[in-house]
Amino acid sequence: MPAPRRKVSADMSTSRSSDTEPVGFLQGVKSDFNTRAWVIIPVGVGINVALGAVVQALHLPIFLDVVGTILVAIMCGPWVAAVTGITTNVVMTAVNPIWICYAPLQAIIGIVAGILAVKGLMRTNIGRLVVGLILTVTAAVIAAPIIVATTGGAGGTGESAITAFFLATGDQIWSSVVKSKFIVEPIDKILSVFIAVLIIKVLPARYRTTRATRALTR
């Protein structure tokens, strides 16, 4: 008789443990959205919008519209960064409604950057380079279908000129977009990571979060 009771007790313990796991995860996400996070989100959005506008005005073949998202990912974590990215693209729809289609990309960039920061990959230049390359692949895989579906490769950015060049040489639209992404994205994402880290490093220590200090300190 004691054996079955022990089995039931163990089963109940396992059940309780599995029930609390999602709660722990949700509590962790909720705790990320503290007062400081809500203050930093608009700063990240402002950086994204400002740099994105400058690049658009100059017709440069890069974007720099995720610098703020990456900054928030380091400062506040992946989920706060995801909100920053989505908010950025909602704001940018006032200029061009097509931006809302890229909101999922901004969110995923924020989540991936935040997770990699927690893993310690932002602590060295080599690590930051790796983060930039991972974000390159992430952006290329997600953005290419969106570009083809929404603009046919003619997005009105500097990158579009590269796509147009490949189309003129006889490439198909998918091939042209993917090639242009893998030319532009490595420069854009690596530069974005380094700019975000530089901004955090020049901040006075009292403005840096504990998470950012852990993410950037060896």
PDB file of C-alpha atoms in Angstrom:
ATOM      1  CA  MET A   1       0.000   0.000   0.000  1.00  0.00           C
ATOM      2  CA  PRO A   2       2.690   2.612   0.759  1.00  0.00           C
ATOM      3  CA  ALA A   3       4.164   2.249  -2.749  1.00  0.00           C
ATOM      4  CA  PRO A   4       1.016   3.451  -4.583  1.00  0.00           C
ATOM      5  CA  ARG A   5       0.735   6.399  -2.185  1.00  0.00           C
ATOM      6  CA  ARG A   6       4.273   7.421  -2.951  1.00  0.00           C
ATOM      7  CA  LYS A   7       3.533   7.166  -6.683  1.00  0.00           C
ATOM      8  CA  VAL A   8       0.437   9.370  -6.348  1.00  0.00           C
ATOM      9  CA  SER A   9       2.415  11.874  -4.291  1.00  0.00           C
ATOM     10  CA  ALA A  10       5.152  11.969  -6.897  1.00  0.00           C
ATOM     11  CA  ASP A  11       2.605  12.402  -9.697  1.00  0.00           C
ATOM     12  CA  MET A  12       0.939  15.272  -7.837  1.00  0.00           C
ATOM     13  CA  SER A  13       4.307  16.895  -7.218  1.00  0.00           C
ATOM     14  CA  THR A  14       5.162  16.635 -10.919  1.00  0.00           C
ATOM     15  CA  SER A  15       1.773  18.069 -11.866  1.00  0.00           C
ATOM     16  CA  ARG A  16       2.197  21.004  -9.494  1.00  0.00           C
ATOM     17  CA  SER A  17       5.687  21.655 -10.858  1.00  0.00           C
ATOM     18  CA  SER A  18       4.468  21.682 -14.472  1.00  0.00           C
ATOM     19  CA  ASP A  19       1.569  23.953 -13.519  1.00  0.00           C
ATOM     20  CA  THR A  20       3.885  26.521 -11.969  1.00  0.00           C
ATOM     21  CA  GLU A  21       6.343  26.676 -14.872  1.00  0.00           C
ATOM     22  CA  PRO A  22       4.168  28.824 -17.181  1.00  0.00           C
ATOM     23  CA  VAL A  23       3.276  31.069 -14.234  1.00  0.00           C
ATOM     24  CA  GLY A  24       6.982  31.570 -13.517  1.00  0.00           C
ATOM     25  CA  PHE A  25       7.629  32.482 -17.140  1.00  0.00           C
ATOM     26  CA  LEU A  26       4.738  34.945 -17.246  1.00  0.00           C
ATOM     27  CA  GLN A  27       5.816  36.479 -13.953  1.00  0.00           C
ATOM     28  CA  GLY A  28       9.301  36.947 -15.395  1.00  0.00           C
ATOM     29  CA  VAL A  29       7.934  38.682 -18.479  1.00  0.00           C
ATOM     30  CA  LYS A  30       5.680  40.859 -16.324  1.00  0.00           C
ATOM     31  CA  SER A  31       8.580  41.856 -14.071  1.00  0.00           C
ATOM     32  CA  ASP A  32      10.547  43.054 -17.134  1.00  0.00           C
ATOM     33  CA  PHE A  33       7.908  45.729 -17.734  1.00  0.00           C
ATOM     34  CA  ASN A  34       8.833  47.895 -14.771  1.00  0.00           C
ATOM     35  CA  THR A  35       8.731  51.685 -14.600  1.00  0.00           C
ATOM     36  CA  ARG A  36      12.206  52.047 -16.089  1.00  0.00           C
ATOM     37  CA  ALA A  37      11.268  49.810 -19.029  1.00  0.00           C
ATOM     38  CA  TRP A  38       8.221  51.926 -19.833  1.00  0.00           C
ATOM     39  CA  VAL A  39      10.475  55.014 -19.794  1.00  0.00           C
ATOM     40  CA  ILE A  40      13.107  53.384 -22.033  1.00  0.00           C
ATOM     41  CA  ILE A  41      10.616  52.092 -24.653  1.00  0.00           C
ATOM     42  CA  PRO A  42       9.855  55.589 -26.072  1.00  0.00           C
ATOM     43  CA  VAL A  43      13.593  56.322 -26.150  1.00  0.00           C
ATOM     44  CA  GLY A  44      14.184  53.185 -28.211  1.00  0.00           C
ATOM     45  CA  VAL A  45      11.296  54.059 -30.526  1.00  0.00           C
ATOM     46  CA  GLY A  46      12.658  57.580 -30.957  1.00  0.00           C
ATOM     47  CA  ILE A  47      16.111  56.277 -31.871  1.00  0.00           C
ATOM     48  CA  ASN A  48      14.611  53.872 -34.418  1.00  0.00           C
ATOM     49  CA  VAL A  49      12.438  56.531 -36.021  1.00  0.00           C
ATOM     50  CA  ALA A  50      15.156  59.197 -36.092  1.00  0.00           C
ATOM     51  CA  LEU A  51      17.883  57.002 -37.584  1.00  0.00           C
ATOM     52  CA  GLY A  52      15.427  55.378 -39.989  1.00  0.00           C
ATOM     53  CA  ALA A  53      14.298  58.812 -41.199  1.00  0.00           C
ATOM     54  CA  VAL A  54      17.879  59.986 -41.766  1.00  0.00           C
ATOM     55  CA  VAL A  55      18.713  56.859 -43.761  1.00  0.00           C
ATOM     56  CA  GLN A  56      15.533  57.202 -45.825  1.00  0.00           C
ATOM     57  CA  ALA A  57      16.232  60.860 -46.539  1.00  0.00           C
ATOM     58  CA  LEU A  58      19.757  60.049 -47.717  1.00  0.00           C
ATOM     59  CA  HIS A  59      18.606  56.956 -49.670  1.00  0.00           C
ATOM     60  CA  LEU A  60      21.356  54.888 -48.076  1.00  0.00           C
ATOM     61  CA  PRO A  61      21.363  51.113 -48.724  1.00  0.00           C
ATOM     62  CA  ILE A  62      20.958  50.372 -45.013  1.00  0.00           C
ATOM     63  CA  PHE A  63      18.175  50.895 -42.459  1.00  0.00           C
ATOM     64  CA  LEU A  64      19.454  51.506 -38.886  1.00  0.00           C
ATOM     65  CA  ASP A  65      15.823  51.337 -37.743  1.00  0.00           C
ATOM     66  CA  VAL A  66      16.492  48.596 -35.167  1.00  0.00           C
ATOM     67  CA  VAL A  67      19.241  50.349 -33.194  1.00  0.00           C
ATOM     68  CA  GLY A  68      16.726  51.405 -30.544  1.00  0.00           C
ATOM     69  CA  THR A  69      15.193  47.924 -30.478  1.00  0.00           C
ATOM     70  CA  ILE A  70      18.598  46.340 -29.879  1.00  0.00           C
ATOM     71  CA  LEU A  71      19.417  48.952 -27.231  1.00  0.00           C
ATOM     72  CA  VAL A  72      16.200  48.127 -25.366  1.00  0.00           C
ATOM     73  CA  ALA A  73      16.908  44.400 -25.755  1.00  0.00           C
ATOM     74  CA  ILE A  74      20.209  44.868 -23.918  1.00  0.00           C
ATOM     75  CA  MET A  75      18.772  47.245 -21.315  1.00  0.00           C
ATOM     76  CA  CYS A  76      15.427  45.588 -20.573  1.00  0.00           C
ATOM     77  CA  GLY A  77      15.265  42.159 -22.209  1.00  0.00           C
ATOM     78  CA  PRO A  78      13.678  40.525 -25.245  1.00  0.00           C
ATOM     79  CA  TRP A  79       9.995  41.104 -24.512  1.00  0.00           C
ATOM     80  CA  VAL A  80      10.337  44.821 -23.819  1.00  0.00           C
ATOM     81  CA  ALA A  81      12.416  45.050 -27.013  1.00  0.00           C
ATOM     82  CA  ALA A  82       9.651  43.301 -28.960  1.00  0.00           C
ATOM     83  CA  VAL A  83       7.149  45.928 -27.786  1.00  0.00           C
ATOM     84  CA  THR A  84       9.630  48.653 -28.756  1.00  0.00           C
ATOM     85  CA  GLY A  85       9.985  47.213 -32.245  1.00  0.00           C
ATOM     86  CA  ILE A  86       6.255  46.850 -32.825  1.00  0.00           C
ATOM     87  CA  THR A  87       5.592  50.359 -31.497  1.00  0.00           C
ATOM     88  CA  THR A  88       8.248  51.733 -33.858  1.00  0.00           C
ATOM     89  CA  ASN A  89       6.507  50.327 -36.894  1.00  0.00           C
ATOM     90  CA  VAL A  90       3.086  51.456 -35.708  1.00  0.00           C
ATOM     91  CA  VAL A  91       4.489  54.997 -35.435  1.00  0.00           C
ATOM     92  CA  MET A  92       6.154  54.723 -38.846  1.00  0.00           C
ATOM     93  CA  THR A  93       2.833  53.882 -40.505  1.00  0.00           C
ATOM     94  CA  ALA A  94       2.048  57.596 -40.217  1.00  0.00           C
ATOM     95  CA  VAL A  95       4.731  58.096 -42.881  1.00  0.00           C
ATOM     96  CA  ASN A  96       4.159  54.923 -44.897  1.00  0.00           C
ATOM     97  CA  PRO A  97       1.417  52.361 -44.104  1.00  0.00           C
ATOM     98  CA  ILE A  98       3.609  49.556 -45.474  1.00  0.00           C
ATOM     99  CA  TRP A  99       5.710  49.720 -42.294  1.00  0.00           C
ATOM    100  CA  ILE A 100       3.071  47.844 -40.314  1.00  0.00           C
ATOM    101  CA  CYS A 101       3.853  44.746 -42.377  1.00  0.00           C
ATOM    102  CA  TYR A 102       7.371  44.746 -40.915  1.00  0.00           C
ATOM    103  CA  ALA A 103       6.231  44.913 -37.275  1.00  0.00           C
ATOM    104  CA  PRO A 104       6.707  41.129 -36.767  1.00  0.00           C
ATOM    105  CA  LEU A 105      10.286  41.467 -38.013  1.00  0.00           C
ATOM    106  CA  GLN A 106      11.004  44.233 -35.507  1.00  0.00           C
ATOM    107  CA  ALA A 107       9.536  42.119 -32.710  1.00  0.00           C
ATOM    108  CA  ILE A 108      11.599  39.051 -33.606  1.00  0.00           C
ATOM    109  CA  ILE A 109      14.778  41.144 -33.927  1.00  0.00           C
ATOM    110  CA  GLY A 110      14.141  42.423 -30.403  1.00  0.00           C
ATOM    111  CA  ILE A 111      13.521  38.939 -28.993  1.00  0.00           C
ATOM    112  CA  VAL A 112      16.580  37.401 -30.661  1.00  0.00           C
ATOM    113  CA  ALA A 113      18.843  40.305 -29.646  1.00  0.00           C
ATOM    114  CA  GLY A 114      17.561  40.157 -26.070  1.00  0.00           C
ATOM    115  CA  ILE A 115      18.157  36.418 -25.771  1.00  0.00           C
ATOM    116  CA  LEU A 116      21.665  36.710 -27.225  1.00  0.00           C
ATOM    117  CA  ALA A 117      22.436  39.552 -24.808  1.00  0.00           C
ATOM    118  CA  VAL A 118      21.382  37.363 -21.874  1.00  0.00           C
ATOM    119  CA  LYS A 119      23.666  34.626 -23.214  1.00  0.00           C
ATOM    120  CA  GLY A 120      26.604  37.040 -22.977  1.00  0.00           C
ATOM    121  CA  LEU A 121      27.290  37.491 -26.683  1.00  0.00           C
ATOM    122  CA  MET A 122      27.311  41.293 -26.398  1.00  0.00           C
ATOM    123  CA  ARG A 123      30.376  41.358 -24.113  1.00  0.00           C
ATOM    124  CA  THR A 124      33.077  41.259 -26.795  1.00  0.00           C
ATOM    125  CA  ASN A 125      33.488  42.665 -30.279  1.00  0.00           C
ATOM    126  CA  ILE A 126      33.606  39.139 -31.700  1.00  0.00           C
ATOM    127  CA  GLY A 127      30.386  38.307 -29.879  1.00  0.00           C
ATOM    128  CA  ARG A 128      28.716  41.459 -31.185  1.00  0.00           C
ATOM    129  CA  LEU A 129      29.807  40.532 -34.680  1.00  0.00           C
ATOM    130  CA  VAL A 130      28.205  37.105 -34.225  1.00  0.00           C
ATOM    131  CA  VAL A 131      25.010  38.748 -32.958  1.00  0.00           C
ATOM    132  CA  GLY A 132      24.966  40.981 -36.035  1.00  0.00           C
ATOM    133  CA  LEU A 133      25.324  37.975 -38.331  1.00  0.00           C
ATOM    134  CA  ILE A 134      22.556  36.070 -36.532  1.00  0.00           C
ATOM    135  CA  LEU A 135      20.287  39.102 -36.857  1.00  0.00           C
ATOM    136  CA  THR A 136      21.273  39.290 -40.536  1.00  0.00           C
ATOM    137  CA  VAL A 137      19.977  35.788 -41.211  1.00  0.00           C
ATOM    138  CA  THR A 138      16.874  36.441 -39.095  1.00  0.00           C
ATOM    139  CA  ALA A 139      16.052  39.644 -40.972  1.00  0.00           C
ATOM    140  CA  ALA A 140      16.741  38.186 -44.411  1.00  0.00           C
ATOM    141  CA  VAL A 141      14.561  35.119 -43.866  1.00  0.00           C
ATOM    142  CA  ILE A 142      11.630  37.107 -42.467  1.00  0.00           C
ATOM    143  CA  ALA A 143      11.849  40.273 -44.578  1.00  0.00           C
ATOM    144  CA  ALA A 144      12.309  38.723 -48.025  1.00  0.00           C
ATOM    145  CA  PRO A 145       8.751  37.278 -48.265  1.00  0.00           C
ATOM    146  CA  ILE A 146       7.303  40.528 -46.917  1.00  0.00           C
ATOM    147  CA  ILE A 147       9.177  42.588 -49.525  1.00  0.00           C
ATOM    148  CA  VAL A 148       8.117  40.342 -52.391  1.00  0.00           C
ATOM    149  CA  ALA A 149       4.488  40.262 -51.230  1.00  0.00           C
ATOM    150  CA  THR A 150       4.094  43.983 -50.518  1.00  0.00           C
ATOM    151  CA  THR A 151       6.341  45.893 -52.917  1.00  0.00           C
ATOM    152  CA  GLY A 152       7.731  43.423 -55.422  1.00  0.00           C
ATOM    153  CA  GLY A 153      11.235  44.493 -54.417  1.00  0.00           C
ATOM    154  CA  ALA A 154      10.670  48.214 -55.023  1.00  0.00           C
ATOM    155  CA  GLY A 155      10.530  49.454 -51.468  1.00  0.00           C
ATOM    156  CA  GLY A 156      11.771  52.972 -52.121  1.00  0.00           C
ATOM    157  CA  THR A 157      14.944  52.427 -50.092  1.00  0.00           C
ATOM    158  CA  GLY A 158      18.603  52.308 -51.079  1.00  0.00           C
ATOM    159  CA  GLU A 159      18.335  48.539 -50.948  1.00  0.00           C
ATOM    160  CA  SER A 160      15.767  48.661 -53.740  1.00  0.00           C
ATOM    161  CA  ALA A 161      18.428  49.951 -56.119  1.00  0.00           C
ATOM    162  CA  ILE A 162      20.482  46.809 -55.462  1.00  0.00           C
ATOM    163  CA  THR A 163      17.426  44.638 -56.049  1.00  0.00           C
ATOM    164  CA  ALA A 164      16.725  46.517 -59.277  1.00  0.00           C
ATOM    165  CA  PHE A 165      20.277  45.854 -60.440  1.00  0.00           C
ATOM    166  CA  PHE A 166      19.863  42.094 -59.987  1.00  0.00           C
ATOM    167  CA  LEU A 167      16.472  42.206 -61.732  1.00  0.00           C
ATOM    168  CA  ALA A 168      18.082  44.046 -64.654  1.00  0.00           C
ATOM    169  CA  THR A 169      20.645  41.266 -65.009  1.00  0.00           C
ATOM    170  CA  GLY A 170      17.848  38.761 -65.508  1.00  0.00           C
ATOM    171  CA  ASP A 171      17.416  37.386 -61.974  1.00  0.00           C
ATOM    172  CA  GLN A 172      13.970  36.453 -60.726  1.00  0.00           C
ATOM    173  CA  ILE A 173      12.356  38.616 -58.048  1.00  0.00           C
ATOM    174  CA  TRP A 174      12.979  36.147 -55.198  1.00  0.00           C
ATOM    175  CA  SER A 175      16.627  35.696 -56.112  1.00  0.00           C
ATOM    176  CA  SER A 176      17.123  39.449 -56.481  1.00  0.00           C
ATOM    177  CA  VAL A 177      15.555  40.278 -53.114  1.00  0.00           C
ATOM    178  CA  VAL A 178      17.463  37.557 -51.240  1.00  0.00           C
ATOM    179  CA  LYS A 179      20.777  38.588 -52.787  1.00  0.00           C
ATOM    180  CA  SER A 180      20.213  42.240 -51.933  1.00  0.00           C
ATOM    181  CA  LYS A 181      19.249  41.300 -48.368  1.00  0.00           C
ATOM    182  CA  PHE A 182      22.472  39.392 -47.839  1.00  0.00           C
ATOM    183  CA  ILE A 183      24.463  42.349 -49.174  1.00  0.00           C
ATOM    184  CA  VAL A 184      22.725  45.018 -47.106  1.00  0.00           C
ATOM    185  CA  GLU A 185      21.722  43.217 -43.904  1.00  0.00           C
ATOM    186  CA  PRO A 186      25.206  42.235 -42.633  1.00  0.00           C
ATOM    187  CA  ILE A 187      26.344  45.873 -42.789  1.00  0.00           C
ATOM    188  CA  ASP A 188      23.106  47.174 -41.298  1.00  0.00           C
ATOM    189  CA  LYS A 189      22.726  44.701 -38.447  1.00  0.00           C
ATOM    190  CA  ILE A 190      26.384  44.608 -37.390  1.00  0.00           C
ATOM    191  CA  LEU A 191      26.495  48.415 -37.434  1.00  0.00           C
ATOM    192  CA  SER A 192      23.215  48.562 -35.494  1.00  0.00           C
ATOM    193  CA  VAL A 193      24.549  46.268 -32.762  1.00  0.00           C
ATOM    194  CA  PHE A 194      27.736  48.280 -32.329  1.00  0.00           C
ATOM    195  CA  ILE A 195      25.869  51.612 -32.290  1.00  0.00           C
ATOM    196  CA  ALA A 196      23.423  50.318 -29.655  1.00  0.00           C
ATOM    197  CA  VAL A 197      26.266  49.061 -27.459  1.00  0.00           C
ATOM    198  CA  LEU A 198      28.162  52.339 -27.884  1.00  0.00           C
ATOM    199  CA  ILE A 199      25.127  54.384 -26.808  1.00  0.00           C
ATOM    200  CA  ILE A 200      24.740  52.283 -23.656  1.00  0.00           C
ATOM    201  CA  LYS A 201      28.435  52.495 -22.837  1.00  0.00           C
ATOM    202  CA  VAL A 202      28.531  56.286 -23.034  1.00  0.00           C
ATOM    203  CA  LEU A 203      25.522  56.598 -20.725  1.00  0.00           C
ATOM    204  CA  PRO A 204      26.314  57.565 -17.135  1.00  0.00           C
ATOM    205  CA  ALA A 205      26.323  54.442 -14.950  1.00  0.00           C
ATOM    206  CA  ARG A 206      23.216  55.546 -13.041  1.00  0.00           C
ATOM    207  CA  TYR A 207      21.152  55.367 -16.236  1.00  0.00           C
ATOM    208  CA  ARG A 208      22.217  51.836 -17.151  1.00  0.00           C
ATOM    209  CA  THR A 209      20.098  48.944 -15.997  1.00  0.00           C
ATOM    210  CA  THR A 210      21.509  46.004 -14.061  1.00  0.00           C
ATOM    211  CA  ARG A 211      20.611  43.801 -17.013  1.00  0.00           C
ATOM    212  CA  ALA A 212      22.670  45.994 -19.378  1.00  0.00           C
ATOM    213  CA  THR A 213      25.667  45.924 -17.029  1.00  0.00           C
ATOM    214  CA  ARG A 214      25.536  42.119 -16.887  1.00  0.00           C
ATOM    215  CA  ALA A 215      25.084  41.867 -20.648  1.00  0.00           C
ATOM    216  CA  LEU A 216      28.102  44.034 -21.481  1.00  0.00           C
ATOM    217  CA  THR A 217      30.514  43.226 -18.659  1.00  0.00           C
ATOM    218  CA  ARG A 218      32.932  40.318 -18.929  1.00  0.00           C
TER     219      ARG A 218
END
